[in-house]
Amino acid sequence: MATLPDLITVERFRNMPDDGCKYELRRGEVVPVGYPKKRHYRRQRRLVKLLEARQARLPRSWEVGMEFAYRPLPEFEFRCADVAALTEARWDATDEDDNPRGAPELVIEIKSPSNTKRELAKLASLCLANGSREFWVVDLDRVSVTVMHRDGTTSVFRAGQIIPLSAFGGDELPVDEVFG
Amino acid sequence: MAALPDLITVEQFDKIPDDGQRYELHYGEVVPRGCPKQKYYNLQERLVDLLETRLARSWEVGFEFPYRALKEFEFRCADVAVVSEARWAATDPEDNLHGAPELVIEVKSPSITKGELVELASLCLANGSLQFWIVDLDRGSVTVIHGNGKTSVFGAGQSIPLTAFGGETLPVDEIFG
């Protein structure tokens, strides 16, 4: 086995020179991540709008964002969710010069060729063990949304079905609106 | 992409019927884990003996040490581990240590890749470990990964400082002696 490399800390990651590429910090390793293609980007925007539109019917205020940076673990991890929802209280409590600690209450990833099933399952477990109530995987090809719950169970929602938002205080999101 | 499988919780993992095999829970997935060969087992025993004699009584030293690096979806067994007596005493006897031990030592074997070791090191160091050691029996070296991510390699004739654990040093030659 060759010598192991140093693990990259969040501080070192943040101090990397900007070369115009996007990176995440995964398990102490800097990993390049691509920019979303148009259909991926449009779906992100749509999800943000749909979730924001439901804010008024939810009992708590939520910060909903795309390309949402967060730190699921105290160190060696810095990720960017395709879409995320975080309680306004946690958002307000986040240091302006830092990023949310722990995973957002809702993390949504849109399936892309760069995300393997195994990598998504790992990220889901990391998020669900560190603050997320649900982890969604949106599959544009299959027109489905897989919802992974805190108890590890998985539900798949397809056209004509409705995703309950009960973990976030109520309301629901029709799958057809996500892909409409 | 086929549907994602359910993630296995620690509670579900605990209830898996005993089939005589050993398993760990990695990110919600049950992963088979082999039993150590004699040479690895001997090394684990030696490390425990060496650390027990060098560290104060305020540390619990053990091998094949189970712990839960994350609150959920993770259950691992360190080849050798050192835990503060306070954390050890506070651990529910019906549960296992929450968070990673202050020192996790893994003995390099063909069943674990460099990538998996780095991944495990970052998980442990972000969840309670002060150091993560990798013992390479073939090279006669010990790689120490620190909480700040830095890596130091110790070989024959060198000594590993134990200051992070209130001890003095551990000569590498004694580990492989």
GROMACS .gro file of C-alpha atoms in nm:
model
  357
    1MET     CA    1   0.000   0.000   0.000
    2ALA     CA    2   0.141   0.337  -0.101
    3THR     CA    3   0.159   0.609   0.163
    4LEU     CA    4  -0.182   0.745   0.250
    5PRO     CA    5  -0.249   1.106   0.158
    6ASP     CA    6  -0.334   1.367   0.420
    7LEU     CA    7  -0.706   1.405   0.478
    8ILE     CA    8  -0.821   1.748   0.365
    9THR     CA    9  -0.992   1.956   0.633
   10VAL     CA   10  -1.279   2.193   0.560
   11GLU     CA   11  -1.047   2.488   0.625
   12ARG     CA   12  -0.795   2.366   0.370
   13PHE     CA   13  -1.074   2.289   0.126
   14ARG     CA   14  -1.203   2.645   0.155
   15ASN     CA   15  -0.857   2.786   0.099
   16MET     CA   16  -0.809   2.603  -0.229
   17PRO     CA   17  -0.748   2.842  -0.519
   18ASP     CA   18  -1.053   2.891  -0.740
   19ASP     CA   19  -0.985   2.717  -1.072
   20GLY     CA   20  -1.336   2.761  -1.204
   21CYS     CA   21  -1.434   2.401  -1.128
   22LYS     CA   22  -1.676   2.281  -0.862
   23TYR     CA   23  -1.564   2.048  -0.588
   24GLU     CA   24  -1.700   1.874  -0.282
   25LEU     CA   25  -1.511   1.740   0.014
   26ARG     CA   26  -1.599   1.377   0.067
   27ARG     CA   27  -1.439   1.180   0.347
   28GLY     CA   28  -1.136   1.409   0.348
   29GLU     CA   29  -1.089   1.385  -0.026
   30VAL     CA   30  -1.149   1.666  -0.275
   31VAL     CA   31  -1.383   1.538  -0.545
   32PRO     CA   32  -1.468   1.731  -0.861
   33VAL     CA   33  -1.841   1.759  -0.928
   34GLY     CA   34  -1.983   1.867  -1.260
   35TYR     CA   35  -2.218   2.154  -1.323
   36PRO     CA   36  -2.580   2.049  -1.375
   37LYS     CA   37  -2.705   2.015  -1.731
   38LYS     CA   38  -3.013   2.210  -1.831
   39ARG     CA   39  -3.280   1.949  -1.754
   40HIS     CA   40  -3.116   1.877  -1.420
   41TYR     CA   41  -3.096   2.251  -1.343
   42ARG     CA   42  -3.459   2.312  -1.443
   43ARG     CA   43  -3.576   2.035  -1.214
   44GLN     CA   44  -3.378   2.185  -0.927
   45ARG     CA   45  -3.540   2.524  -0.986
   46ARG     CA   46  -3.882   2.367  -1.008
   47LEU     CA   47  -3.839   2.176  -0.682
   48VAL     CA   48  -3.731   2.493  -0.503
   49LYS     CA   49  -4.035   2.680  -0.635
   50LEU     CA   50  -4.273   2.397  -0.547
   51LEU     CA   51  -4.139   2.366  -0.195
   52GLU     CA   52  -4.132   2.740  -0.140
   53ALA     CA   53  -4.490   2.768  -0.257
   54ARG     CA   54  -4.590   2.525   0.017
   55GLN     CA   55  -4.421   2.725   0.292
   56ALA     CA   56  -4.740   2.914   0.375
   57ARG     CA   57  -4.918   2.588   0.456
   58LEU     CA   58  -4.641   2.455   0.681
   59PRO     CA   59  -4.625   2.534   1.052
   60ARG     CA   60  -4.256   2.626   1.048
   61SER     CA   61  -4.052   2.847   0.824
   62TRP     CA   62  -3.802   2.681   0.596
   63GLU     CA   63  -3.509   2.801   0.397
   64VAL     CA   64  -3.526   2.625   0.062
   65GLY     CA   65  -3.229   2.646  -0.171
   66MET     CA   66  -3.048   2.480  -0.457
   67GLU     CA   67  -2.678   2.403  -0.477
   68PHE     CA   68  -2.704   2.424  -0.101
   69ALA     CA   69  -2.373   2.388   0.083
   70TYR     CA   70  -2.365   2.204   0.416
   71ARG     CA   71  -2.133   2.015   0.649
   72PRO     CA   72  -2.290   1.680   0.745
   73LEU     CA   73  -1.999   1.598   0.977
   74PRO     CA   74  -1.792   1.839   1.186
   75GLU     CA   75  -1.484   1.773   0.972
   76PHE     CA   76  -1.367   1.625   0.640
   77GLU     CA   77  -1.706   1.670   0.474
   78PHE     CA   78  -1.842   1.958   0.268
   79ARG     CA   79  -2.130   1.883   0.035
   80CYS     CA   80  -2.366   2.067  -0.190
   81ALA     CA   81  -2.724   1.942  -0.212
   82ASP     CA   82  -2.905   1.976  -0.544
   83VAL     CA   83  -3.196   2.107  -0.338
   84ALA     CA   84  -3.229   2.135   0.037
   85ALA     CA   85  -3.474   2.257   0.298
   86LEU     CA   86  -3.350   2.370   0.636
   87THR     CA   87  -3.553   2.514   0.923
   88GLU     CA   88  -3.536   2.890   0.941
   89ALA     CA   89  -3.411   2.854   1.300
   90ARG     CA   90  -3.109   2.648   1.195
   91TRP     CA   91  -3.049   2.875   0.901
   92ASP     CA   92  -3.055   3.185   1.122
   93ALA     CA   93  -2.824   3.020   1.373
   94THR     CA   94  -2.563   2.944   1.106
   95ASP     CA   95  -2.251   3.161   1.124
   96GLU     CA   96  -2.241   3.393   0.823
   97ASP     CA   97  -1.882   3.284   0.755
   98ASP     CA   98  -1.958   2.916   0.782
   99ASN     CA   99  -2.222   2.679   0.641
  100PRO     CA  100  -2.496   2.480   0.811
  101ARG     CA  101  -2.356   2.214   1.042
  102GLY     CA  102  -2.518   1.876   1.007
  103ALA     CA  103  -2.737   1.783   0.714
  104PRO     CA  104  -3.044   1.984   0.610
  105GLU     CA  105  -3.380   1.842   0.722
  106LEU     CA  106  -3.451   1.760   0.357
  107VAL     CA  107  -3.180   1.679   0.105
  108ILE     CA  108  -3.280   1.618  -0.257
  109GLU     CA  109  -3.041   1.476  -0.512
  110ILE     CA  110  -3.125   1.444  -0.877
  111LYS     CA  111  -2.995   1.121  -1.021
  112SER     CA  112  -2.717   1.179  -1.268
  113PRO     CA  113  -2.454   0.958  -1.429
  114SER     CA  114  -2.197   1.080  -1.176
  115ASN     CA  115  -2.405   0.951  -0.884
  116THR     CA  116  -2.390   0.576  -0.841
  117LYS     CA  117  -2.659   0.396  -0.646
  118ARG     CA  118  -2.401   0.306  -0.383
  119GLU     CA  119  -2.278   0.663  -0.351
  120LEU     CA  120  -2.635   0.789  -0.314
  121ALA     CA  121  -2.713   0.530  -0.046
  122LYS     CA  122  -2.399   0.630   0.143
  123LEU     CA  123  -2.486   0.998   0.125
  124ALA     CA  124  -2.842   0.922   0.236
  125SER     CA  125  -2.720   0.735   0.543
  126LEU     CA  126  -2.475   1.013   0.625
  127CYS     CA  127  -2.748   1.277   0.599
  128LEU     CA  128  -3.016   1.077   0.781
  129ALA     CA  129  -2.776   1.008   1.067
  130ASN     CA  130  -2.687   1.375   1.092
  131GLY     CA  131  -3.002   1.580   1.087
  132SER     CA  132  -3.201   1.494   0.775
  133ARG     CA  133  -3.560   1.379   0.815
  134GLU     CA  134  -3.582   1.262   0.458
  135PHE     CA  135  -3.349   1.214   0.164
  136TRP     CA  136  -3.504   1.222  -0.181
  137VAL     CA  137  -3.358   1.089  -0.502
  138VAL     CA  138  -3.526   1.227  -0.815
  139ASP     CA  139  -3.490   1.006  -1.120
  140LEU     CA  140  -3.559   1.204  -1.437
  141ASP     CA  141  -3.550   0.898  -1.661
  142ARG     CA  142  -3.787   0.685  -1.457
  143VAL     CA  143  -3.999   0.983  -1.355
  144SER     CA  144  -3.991   0.881  -0.993
  145VAL     CA  145  -3.893   1.016  -0.655
  146THR     CA  146  -3.740   0.779  -0.401
  147VAL     CA  147  -3.792   0.898  -0.046
  148MET     CA  148  -3.558   0.756   0.214
  149HIS     CA  149  -3.680   0.794   0.570
  150ARG     CA  150  -3.498   0.826   0.898
  151ASP     CA  151  -3.582   0.467   0.990
  152GLY     CA  152  -3.398   0.353   0.676
  153THR     CA  153  -3.709   0.256   0.483
  154THR     CA  154  -3.754   0.365   0.125
  155SER     CA  155  -4.071   0.466  -0.062
  156VAL     CA  156  -4.090   0.522  -0.436
  157PHE     CA  157  -4.342   0.770  -0.578
  158ARG     CA  158  -4.433   0.773  -0.946
  159ALA     CA  159  -4.662   0.960  -1.182
  160GLY     CA  160  -5.006   1.014  -1.035
  161GLN     CA  161  -4.884   0.966  -0.680
  162ILE     CA  162  -4.835   1.223  -0.408
  163ILE     CA  163  -4.539   1.266  -0.176
  164PRO     CA  164  -4.651   1.345   0.178
  165LEU     CA  165  -4.468   1.632   0.344
  166SER     CA  166  -4.578   1.522   0.690
  167ALA     CA  167  -4.216   1.504   0.814
  168PHE     CA  168  -4.204   1.879   0.755
  169GLY     CA  169  -4.532   1.965   0.922
  170GLY     CA  170  -4.792   1.878   0.661
  171ASP     CA  171  -4.910   1.927   0.305
  172GLU     CA  172  -4.805   1.714   0.010
  173LEU     CA  173  -4.631   1.732  -0.326
  174PRO     CA  174  -4.777   1.560  -0.634
  175VAL     CA  175  -4.511   1.381  -0.839
  176ASP     CA  176  -4.668   1.515  -1.158
  177GLU     CA  177  -4.589   1.867  -1.046
  178VAL     CA  178  -4.224   1.776  -0.992
  179PHE     CA  179  -4.194   1.652  -1.349
  180GLY     CA  180  -4.455   1.879  -1.505
  181MET     CA  181  -3.101   0.288  -1.167
  182ALA     CA  182  -3.285   0.016  -0.980
  183ALA     CA  183  -3.472   0.125  -0.670
  184LEU     CA  184  -3.248   0.211  -0.379
  185PRO     CA  185  -3.255  -0.051  -0.107
  186ASP     CA  186  -3.374   0.027   0.244
  187LEU     CA  187  -3.093   0.139   0.473
  188ILE     CA  188  -3.039  -0.105   0.757
  189THR     CA  189  -3.065   0.050   1.101
  190VAL     CA  190  -2.850  -0.057   1.396
  191GLU     CA  191  -3.159  -0.212   1.556
  192GLN     CA  192  -3.226  -0.423   1.247
  193PHE     CA  193  -2.859  -0.513   1.226
  194ASP     CA  194  -2.869  -0.634   1.588
  195LYS     CA  195  -3.155  -0.865   1.502
  196ILE     CA  196  -2.990  -1.039   1.208
  197PRO     CA  197  -2.983  -1.413   1.290
  198ASP     CA  198  -2.639  -1.544   1.379
  199ASP     CA  199  -2.512  -1.750   1.085
  200GLY     CA  200  -2.162  -1.789   1.223
  201GLN     CA  201  -2.026  -1.512   0.999
  202ARG     CA  202  -1.912  -1.170   1.114
  203TYR     CA  203  -2.066  -0.854   0.975
  204GLU     CA  204  -2.036  -0.478   1.006
  205LEU     CA  205  -2.285  -0.208   0.914
  206HIS     CA  206  -2.137   0.046   0.674
  207TYR     CA  207  -2.359   0.341   0.578
  208GLY     CA  208  -2.672   0.133   0.618
  209GLU     CA  209  -2.536  -0.170   0.430
  210VAL     CA  210  -2.451  -0.501   0.593
  211VAL     CA  211  -2.096  -0.594   0.497
  212PRO     CA  212  -1.938  -0.934   0.570
  213ARG     CA  213  -1.612  -0.917   0.760
  214GLY     CA  214  -1.364  -1.201   0.775
  215CYS     CA  215  -1.204  -1.335   1.089
  216PRO     CA  216  -0.842  -1.224   1.132
  217LYS     CA  217  -0.570  -1.469   1.032
  218GLN     CA  218  -0.329  -1.576   1.303
  219LYS     CA  219  -0.061  -1.317   1.214
  220TYR     CA  220  -0.312  -1.031   1.233
  221TYR     CA  221  -0.464  -1.166   1.552
  222ASN     CA  222  -0.123  -1.189   1.716
  223LEU     CA  223  -0.048  -0.833   1.615
  224GLN     CA  224  -0.378  -0.712   1.761
  225GLU     CA  225  -0.301  -0.887   2.090
  226ARG     CA  226   0.048  -0.742   2.097
  227LEU     CA  227  -0.083  -0.389   2.035
  228VAL     CA  228  -0.332  -0.423   2.319
  229ASP     CA  229  -0.058  -0.543   2.557
  230LEU     CA  230   0.180  -0.265   2.452
  231LEU     CA  231  -0.081   0.007   2.487
  232GLU     CA  232  -0.214  -0.122   2.817
  233THR     CA  233   0.131  -0.103   2.973
  234ARG     CA  234   0.194   0.247   2.834
  235LEU     CA  235  -0.133   0.421   2.899
  236ALA     CA  236  -0.279   0.526   3.231
  237ARG     CA  237  -0.571   0.341   3.384
  238SER     CA  238  -0.798   0.614   3.256
  239TRP     CA  239  -0.803   0.441   2.916
  240GLU     CA  240  -0.983   0.126   2.809
  241VAL     CA  241  -0.785  -0.072   2.551
  242GLY     CA  242  -0.950  -0.349   2.356
  243PHE     CA  243  -0.945  -0.545   2.035
  244GLU     CA  244  -1.230  -0.637   1.800
  245PHE     CA  245  -1.391  -0.335   1.962
  246PRO     CA  246  -1.747  -0.252   1.846
  247TYR     CA  247  -1.856   0.110   1.813
  248ARG     CA  248  -2.115   0.327   1.643
  249ALA     CA  249  -1.931   0.602   1.458
  250LEU     CA  250  -2.260   0.767   1.362
  251LYS     CA  251  -2.587   0.768   1.554
  252GLU     CA  252  -2.749   0.547   1.295
  253PHE     CA  253  -2.663   0.319   1.000
  254GLU     CA  254  -2.309   0.250   1.125
  255PHE     CA  255  -2.170  -0.032   1.336
  256ARG     CA  256  -1.803  -0.120   1.307
  257CYS     CA  257  -1.546  -0.321   1.491
  258ALA     CA  258  -1.198  -0.172   1.537
  259ASP     CA  259  -0.906  -0.412   1.521
  260VAL     CA  260  -0.774  -0.233   1.829
  261ALA     CA  261  -0.925   0.067   2.007
  262VAL     CA  262  -0.850   0.297   2.296
  263VAL     CA  263  -1.139   0.473   2.470
  264SER     CA  264  -1.137   0.706   2.766
  265GLU     CA  265  -1.254   0.538   3.084
  266ALA     CA  266  -1.519   0.808   3.125
  267ARG     CA  267  -1.679   0.734   2.787
  268TRP     CA  268  -1.647   0.363   2.845
  269ALA     CA  269  -1.815   0.388   3.186
  270ALA     CA  270  -2.092   0.604   3.040
  271THR     CA  271  -2.174   0.351   2.766
  272ASP     CA  272  -2.499   0.163   2.818
  273PRO     CA  273  -2.412  -0.205   2.881
  274GLU     CA  274  -2.694  -0.299   2.642
  275ASP     CA  275  -2.554  -0.076   2.368
  276ASN     CA  276  -2.209   0.006   2.229
  277LEU     CA  277  -1.989   0.309   2.229
  278HIS     CA  278  -2.148   0.601   2.046
  279GLY     CA  279  -1.901   0.792   1.832
  280ALA     CA  280  -1.559   0.658   1.742
  281PRO     CA  281  -1.300   0.554   2.000
  282GLU     CA  282  -1.028   0.812   2.072
  283LEU     CA  283  -0.781   0.580   1.902
  284VAL     CA  284  -0.878   0.338   1.627
  285ILE     CA  285  -0.614   0.101   1.493
  286GLU     CA  286  -0.668  -0.103   1.180
  287VAL     CA  287  -0.424  -0.369   1.068
  288LYS     CA  288  -0.379  -0.352   0.692
  289SER     CA  289  -0.508  -0.668   0.524
  290PRO     CA  290  -0.596  -0.771   0.168
  291SER     CA  291  -0.966  -0.730   0.248
  292ILE     CA  292  -0.949  -0.354   0.297
  293THR     CA  293  -0.849  -0.108   0.028
  294LYS     CA  294  -0.659   0.216   0.071
  295GLY     CA  295  -0.977   0.407  -0.022
  296GLU     CA  296  -1.179   0.225   0.244
  297LEU     CA  297  -0.916   0.297   0.507
  298VAL     CA  298  -0.910   0.668   0.420
  299GLU     CA  299  -1.289   0.675   0.430
  300LEU     CA  300  -1.295   0.504   0.769
  301ALA     CA  301  -1.024   0.735   0.903
  302SER     CA  302  -1.220   1.046   0.807
  303LEU     CA  303  -1.538   0.902   0.958
  304CYS     CA  304  -1.364   0.823   1.287
  305LEU     CA  305  -1.168   1.149   1.309
  306ALA     CA  306  -1.487   1.350   1.248
  307ASN     CA  307  -1.669   1.158   1.520
  308GLY     CA  308  -1.447   1.142   1.826
  309SER     CA  309  -1.114   0.986   1.731
  310LEU     CA  310  -0.798   1.177   1.815
  311GLN     CA  311  -0.588   0.954   1.594
  312PHE     CA  312  -0.637   0.670   1.346
  313TRP     CA  313  -0.351   0.425   1.298
  314ILE     CA  314  -0.292   0.185   1.012
  315VAL     CA  315  -0.049  -0.093   1.087
  316ASP     CA  316   0.119  -0.244   0.782
  317LEU     CA  317   0.263  -0.581   0.871
  318ASP     CA  318   0.437  -0.626   0.535
  319ARG     CA  319   0.615  -0.290   0.543
  320GLY     CA  320   0.672  -0.290   0.918
  321SER     CA  321   0.524   0.059   0.941
  322VAL     CA  322   0.251   0.245   1.122
  323THR     CA  323   0.066   0.533   0.955
  324VAL     CA  324  -0.081   0.778   1.205
  325ILE     CA  325  -0.359   1.005   1.079
  326HIS     CA  326  -0.421   1.299   1.310
  327GLY     CA  327  -0.734   1.499   1.386
  328ASN     CA  328  -0.612   1.777   1.156
  329GLY     CA  329  -0.593   1.531   0.867
  330LYS     CA  330  -0.213   1.514   0.862
  331THR     CA  331  -0.047   1.179   0.814
  332SER     CA  332   0.281   1.060   0.968
  333VAL     CA  333   0.450   0.731   0.887
  334PHE     CA  334   0.664   0.556   1.148
  335GLY     CA  335   0.904   0.278   1.054
  336ALA     CA  336   1.173   0.061   1.212
  337GLY     CA  337   1.382   0.244   1.471
  338GLN     CA  338   1.120   0.515   1.524
  339SER     CA  339   0.877   0.569   1.808
  340ILE     CA  340   0.514   0.679   1.794
  341PRO     CA  341   0.433   0.957   2.040
  342LEU     CA  342   0.143   0.874   2.272
  343THR     CA  343   0.108   1.228   2.405
  344ALA     CA  344  -0.250   1.258   2.275
  345PHE     CA  345  -0.336   0.979   2.520
  346GLY     CA  346  -0.129   1.099   2.813
  347GLY     CA  347   0.145   0.843   2.749
  348GLU     CA  348   0.503   0.864   2.630
  349THR     CA  349   0.605   0.673   2.319
  350LEU     CA  350   0.558   0.337   2.152
  351PRO     CA  351   0.864   0.207   1.963
  352VAL     CA  352   0.765   0.062   1.626
  353ASP     CA  353   1.015  -0.222   1.673
  354GLU     CA  354   0.817  -0.345   1.971
  355ILE     CA  355   0.501  -0.371   1.761
  356PHE     CA  356   0.667  -0.589   1.499
  357GLY     CA  357   0.921  -0.748   1.734
   0.00000   0.00000   0.00000
